[in-house]
Coordinates of C-alpha atoms in Angstrom, one line a residue:
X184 CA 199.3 101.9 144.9
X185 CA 195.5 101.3 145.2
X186 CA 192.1 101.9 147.4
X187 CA 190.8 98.5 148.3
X188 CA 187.5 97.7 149.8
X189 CA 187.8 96.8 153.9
X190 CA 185.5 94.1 153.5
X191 CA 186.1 92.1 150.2
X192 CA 189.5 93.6 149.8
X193 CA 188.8 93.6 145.9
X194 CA 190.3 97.0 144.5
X195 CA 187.9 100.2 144.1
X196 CA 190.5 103.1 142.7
X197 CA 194.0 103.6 142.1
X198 CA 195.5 106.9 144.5
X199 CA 194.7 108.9 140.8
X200 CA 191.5 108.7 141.1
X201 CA 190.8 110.0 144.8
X202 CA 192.1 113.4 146.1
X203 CA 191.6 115.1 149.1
X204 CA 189.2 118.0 149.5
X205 CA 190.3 120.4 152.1
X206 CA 187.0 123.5 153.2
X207 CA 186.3 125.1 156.1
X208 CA 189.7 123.9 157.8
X209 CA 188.1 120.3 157.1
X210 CA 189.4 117.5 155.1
X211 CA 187.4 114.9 153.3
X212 CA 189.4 112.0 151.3
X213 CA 186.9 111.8 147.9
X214 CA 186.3 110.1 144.6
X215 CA 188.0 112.8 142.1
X216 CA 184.0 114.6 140.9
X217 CA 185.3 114.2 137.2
X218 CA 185.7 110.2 137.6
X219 CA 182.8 109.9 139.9
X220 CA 180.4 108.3 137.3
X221 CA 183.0 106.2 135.5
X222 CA 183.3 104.6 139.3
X223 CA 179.7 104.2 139.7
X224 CA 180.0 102.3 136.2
X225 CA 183.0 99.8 137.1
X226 CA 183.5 99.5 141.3
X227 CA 180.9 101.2 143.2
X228 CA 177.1 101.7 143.6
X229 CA 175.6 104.7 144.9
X230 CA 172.3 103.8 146.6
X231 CA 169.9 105.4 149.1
X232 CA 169.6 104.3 152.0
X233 CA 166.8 105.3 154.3
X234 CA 167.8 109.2 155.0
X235 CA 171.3 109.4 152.7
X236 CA 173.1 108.1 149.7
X237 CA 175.4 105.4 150.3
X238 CA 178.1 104.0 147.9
X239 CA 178.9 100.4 148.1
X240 CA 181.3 98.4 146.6
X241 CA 180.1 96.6 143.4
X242 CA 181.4 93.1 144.8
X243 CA 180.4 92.5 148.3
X244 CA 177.9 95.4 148.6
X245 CA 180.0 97.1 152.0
X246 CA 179.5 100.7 152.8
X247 CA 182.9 102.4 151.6
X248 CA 181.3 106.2 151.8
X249 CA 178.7 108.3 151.5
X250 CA 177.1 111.2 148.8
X251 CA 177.1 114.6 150.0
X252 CA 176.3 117.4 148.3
X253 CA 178.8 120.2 150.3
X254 CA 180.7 121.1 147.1
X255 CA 181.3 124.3 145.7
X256 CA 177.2 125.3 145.2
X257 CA 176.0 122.0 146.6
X258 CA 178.1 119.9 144.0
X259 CA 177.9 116.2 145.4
X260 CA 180.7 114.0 146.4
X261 CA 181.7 110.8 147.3
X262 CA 183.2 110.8 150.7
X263 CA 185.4 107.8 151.9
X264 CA 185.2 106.6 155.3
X265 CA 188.5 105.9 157.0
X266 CA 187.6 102.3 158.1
X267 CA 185.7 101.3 155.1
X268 CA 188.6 101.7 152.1
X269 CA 192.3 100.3 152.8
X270 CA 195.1 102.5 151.1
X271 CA 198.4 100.7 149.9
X272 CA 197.4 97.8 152.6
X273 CA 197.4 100.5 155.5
X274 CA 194.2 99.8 157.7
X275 CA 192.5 102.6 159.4
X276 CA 189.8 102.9 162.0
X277 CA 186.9 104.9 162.6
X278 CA 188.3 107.0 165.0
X279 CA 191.4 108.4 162.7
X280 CA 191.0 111.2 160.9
X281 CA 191.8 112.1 157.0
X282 CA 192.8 115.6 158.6
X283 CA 195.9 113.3 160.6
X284 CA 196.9 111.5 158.2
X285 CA 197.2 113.9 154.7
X286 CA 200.4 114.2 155.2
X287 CA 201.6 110.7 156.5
X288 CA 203.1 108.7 153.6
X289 CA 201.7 107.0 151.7
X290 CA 198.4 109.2 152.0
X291 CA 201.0 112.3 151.2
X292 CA 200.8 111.0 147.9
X293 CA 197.4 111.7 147.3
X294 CA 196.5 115.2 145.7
X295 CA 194.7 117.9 147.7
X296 CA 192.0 119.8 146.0
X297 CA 190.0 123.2 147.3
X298 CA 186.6 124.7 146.4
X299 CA 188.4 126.1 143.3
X300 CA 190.0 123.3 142.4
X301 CA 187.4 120.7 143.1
X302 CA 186.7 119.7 139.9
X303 CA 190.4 119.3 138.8
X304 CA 190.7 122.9 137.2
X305 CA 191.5 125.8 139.4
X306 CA 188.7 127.9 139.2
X307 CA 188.2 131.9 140.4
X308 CA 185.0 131.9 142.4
X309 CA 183.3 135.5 141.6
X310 CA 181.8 137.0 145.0
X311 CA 181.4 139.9 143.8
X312 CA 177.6 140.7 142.8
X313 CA 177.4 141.6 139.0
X314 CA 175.4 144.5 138.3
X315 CA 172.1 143.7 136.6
X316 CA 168.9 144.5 136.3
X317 CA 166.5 144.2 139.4
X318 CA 163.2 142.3 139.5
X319 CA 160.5 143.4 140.2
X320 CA 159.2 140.6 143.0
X321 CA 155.6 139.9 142.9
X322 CA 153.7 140.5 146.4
X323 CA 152.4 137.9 148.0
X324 CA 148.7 136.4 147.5
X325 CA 147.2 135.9 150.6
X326 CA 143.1 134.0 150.6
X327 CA 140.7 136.8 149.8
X328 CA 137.4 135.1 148.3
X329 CA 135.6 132.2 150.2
X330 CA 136.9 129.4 147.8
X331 CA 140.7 130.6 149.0
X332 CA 139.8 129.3 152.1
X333 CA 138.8 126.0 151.6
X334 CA 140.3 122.8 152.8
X335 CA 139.0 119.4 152.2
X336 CA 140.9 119.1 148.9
X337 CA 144.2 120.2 149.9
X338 CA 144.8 116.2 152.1
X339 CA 145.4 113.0 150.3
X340 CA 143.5 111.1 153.2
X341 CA 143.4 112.7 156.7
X342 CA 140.8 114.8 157.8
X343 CA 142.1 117.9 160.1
X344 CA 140.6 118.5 163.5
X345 CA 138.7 121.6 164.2
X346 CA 141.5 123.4 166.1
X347 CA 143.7 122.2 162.7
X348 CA 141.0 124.3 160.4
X349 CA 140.8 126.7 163.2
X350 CA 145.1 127.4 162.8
X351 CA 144.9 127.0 159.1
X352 CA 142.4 129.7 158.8
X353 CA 144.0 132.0 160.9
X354 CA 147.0 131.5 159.7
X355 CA 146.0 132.2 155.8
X356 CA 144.9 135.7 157.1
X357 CA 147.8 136.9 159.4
X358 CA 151.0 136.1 160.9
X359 CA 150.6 134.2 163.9
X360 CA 152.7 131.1 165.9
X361 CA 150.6 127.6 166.7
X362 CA 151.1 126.5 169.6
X363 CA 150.1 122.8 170.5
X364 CA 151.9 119.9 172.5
X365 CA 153.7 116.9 170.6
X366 CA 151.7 115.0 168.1
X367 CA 149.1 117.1 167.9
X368 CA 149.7 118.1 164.1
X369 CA 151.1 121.1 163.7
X370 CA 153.0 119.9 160.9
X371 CA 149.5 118.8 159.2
X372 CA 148.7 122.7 159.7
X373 CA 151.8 123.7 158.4
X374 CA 151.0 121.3 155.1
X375 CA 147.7 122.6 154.5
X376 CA 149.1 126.4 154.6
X377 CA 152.0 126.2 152.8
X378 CA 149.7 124.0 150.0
X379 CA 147.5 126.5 149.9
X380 CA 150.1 129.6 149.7
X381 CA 151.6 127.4 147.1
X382 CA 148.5 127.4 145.1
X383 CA 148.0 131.0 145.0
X384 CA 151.3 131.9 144.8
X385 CA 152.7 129.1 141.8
X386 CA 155.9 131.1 140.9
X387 CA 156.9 131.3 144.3
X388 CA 158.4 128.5 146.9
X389 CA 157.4 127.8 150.3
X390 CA 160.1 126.8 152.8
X391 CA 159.9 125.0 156.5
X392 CA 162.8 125.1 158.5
X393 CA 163.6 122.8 161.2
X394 CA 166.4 122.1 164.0
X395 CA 167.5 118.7 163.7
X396 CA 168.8 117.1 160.5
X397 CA 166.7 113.6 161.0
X398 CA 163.9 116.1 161.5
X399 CA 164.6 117.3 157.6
X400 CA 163.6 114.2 156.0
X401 CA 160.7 113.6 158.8
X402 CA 158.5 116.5 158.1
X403 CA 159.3 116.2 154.4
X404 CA 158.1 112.9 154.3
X405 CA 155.0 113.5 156.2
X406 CA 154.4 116.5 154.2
X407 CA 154.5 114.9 150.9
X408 CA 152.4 111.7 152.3
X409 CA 150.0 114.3 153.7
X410 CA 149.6 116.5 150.4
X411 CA 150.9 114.9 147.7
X412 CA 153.0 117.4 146.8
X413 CA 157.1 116.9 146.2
X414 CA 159.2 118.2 148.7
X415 CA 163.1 118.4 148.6
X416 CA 165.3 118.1 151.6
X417 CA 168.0 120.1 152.3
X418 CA 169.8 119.0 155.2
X419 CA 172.7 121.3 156.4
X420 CA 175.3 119.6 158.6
X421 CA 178.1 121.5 160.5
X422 CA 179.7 118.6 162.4
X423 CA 182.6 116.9 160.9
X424 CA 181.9 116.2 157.3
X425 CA 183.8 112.7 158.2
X426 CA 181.3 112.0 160.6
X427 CA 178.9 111.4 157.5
X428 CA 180.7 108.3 156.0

């Protein structure tokens, strides 16, 4: 009764070490959170590659999942994919579904685990809000004095175009939307502002929001090569979760 690798066949888990983690009316067959690091020790790697985290098998290196982090509170987990792991000899393909198959034998074997279970232990989620004692939250520091509005330090290497500075400046004074055709750096405005903002504002957090999820990691890249600054990407995906691995 084990989880082999699909592409070395050398064993990975036994069925007690993986559950399935059933939210939102999705299922996801995982590495049990509490053994997750004793598997990165003895069978898998977990390594990035370019825009995710994938896990490997510590043999012949082949993708058998993927780290997410849509746990309870963002708590990352190690998702199989159906093709890449073989269960008890069965062989699956990319197009089944763990959903079809948690209760076929001998995947009905494997436990099932909610967001208050996840980490073994049935847990009560509180949602209710505990009364305490409000914060004050600081206002906003907008530029005010000359040196607020300066520029030439806030780039590791590329030097803005006037209509760039023109944005940037208005922008630091009042709401307003730029408006300019593809590749013509608006997210270089954007990384000037929200360096600046960040500056005189250093208890506070700037956010950019985008549509696309390939589009998280873009403009956090090129904001971080652009400033210097770290930036940490938060993708949010609501396709499949089994799409992921």
């Amino acid at each position: 009764m084990s989880v082999t690798c699909s592409g070395c066949r050398g064993l990975l888990f036994s069925l007690t070490d993986i559950c399935f983690y059933s939210k939102d009316e999705k299922i996801c067959l995982i590495v049990k959170p509490e053994l997750a690091t004793l598997m990165e020790a003895s069978s898998i790697k977990v390594e990035k590659d370019k825009d995710c985290f994938r896990a490997r098998c510590r043999s012949c290196s082949n993708n058998v999942g993927c780290q997410i982090p849509y746990g309870p509170n963002g708590a990352k987990y190690i998702a199989l994919g159906t093709e890449k792991v073989v269960i008890c000899d069965v062989i699956l393909k990319r197009r089944d579904r763990w959903k079809e198959k948690v209760n076929v034998h001998p995947f009905s074997t494997i436990c099932t685990r909610d967001e208050k279970s996840f980490h073994g232990v049935a847990q009560t989620i509180n949602t209710e809000v505990a009364p305490s004692r409000k914060k004050k939250i600081a206002p906003l520091t907008l530029a005010n004095y000359d040196i607020d509005f300066e520029w030439k330090h806030l780039l590791r290497t590329k030097v803005p175009r006037r209509a760039q500075v023109e944005a940037y400046l208005e922008a630091l004074q009042r709401d307003c939307i730029v408006v300019m055709p593809t590749g013509f750096g608006k997210t270089l405005i954007a990384s000037m502002v929200m360096r600046k903002l960040s500056q005189l504002n250093p208890t506070k957090v700037a956010v950019m929001i985008v549509d696309r999820i390939p589009l998280v990691f873009q403009q956090a890249k090129a904001i971080e090569m652009d400033t210097g600054v770290r930036i940490d990407s938060m993708p949010i995906n609501t396709r499949d979760l089994e799409d992921l691995v």
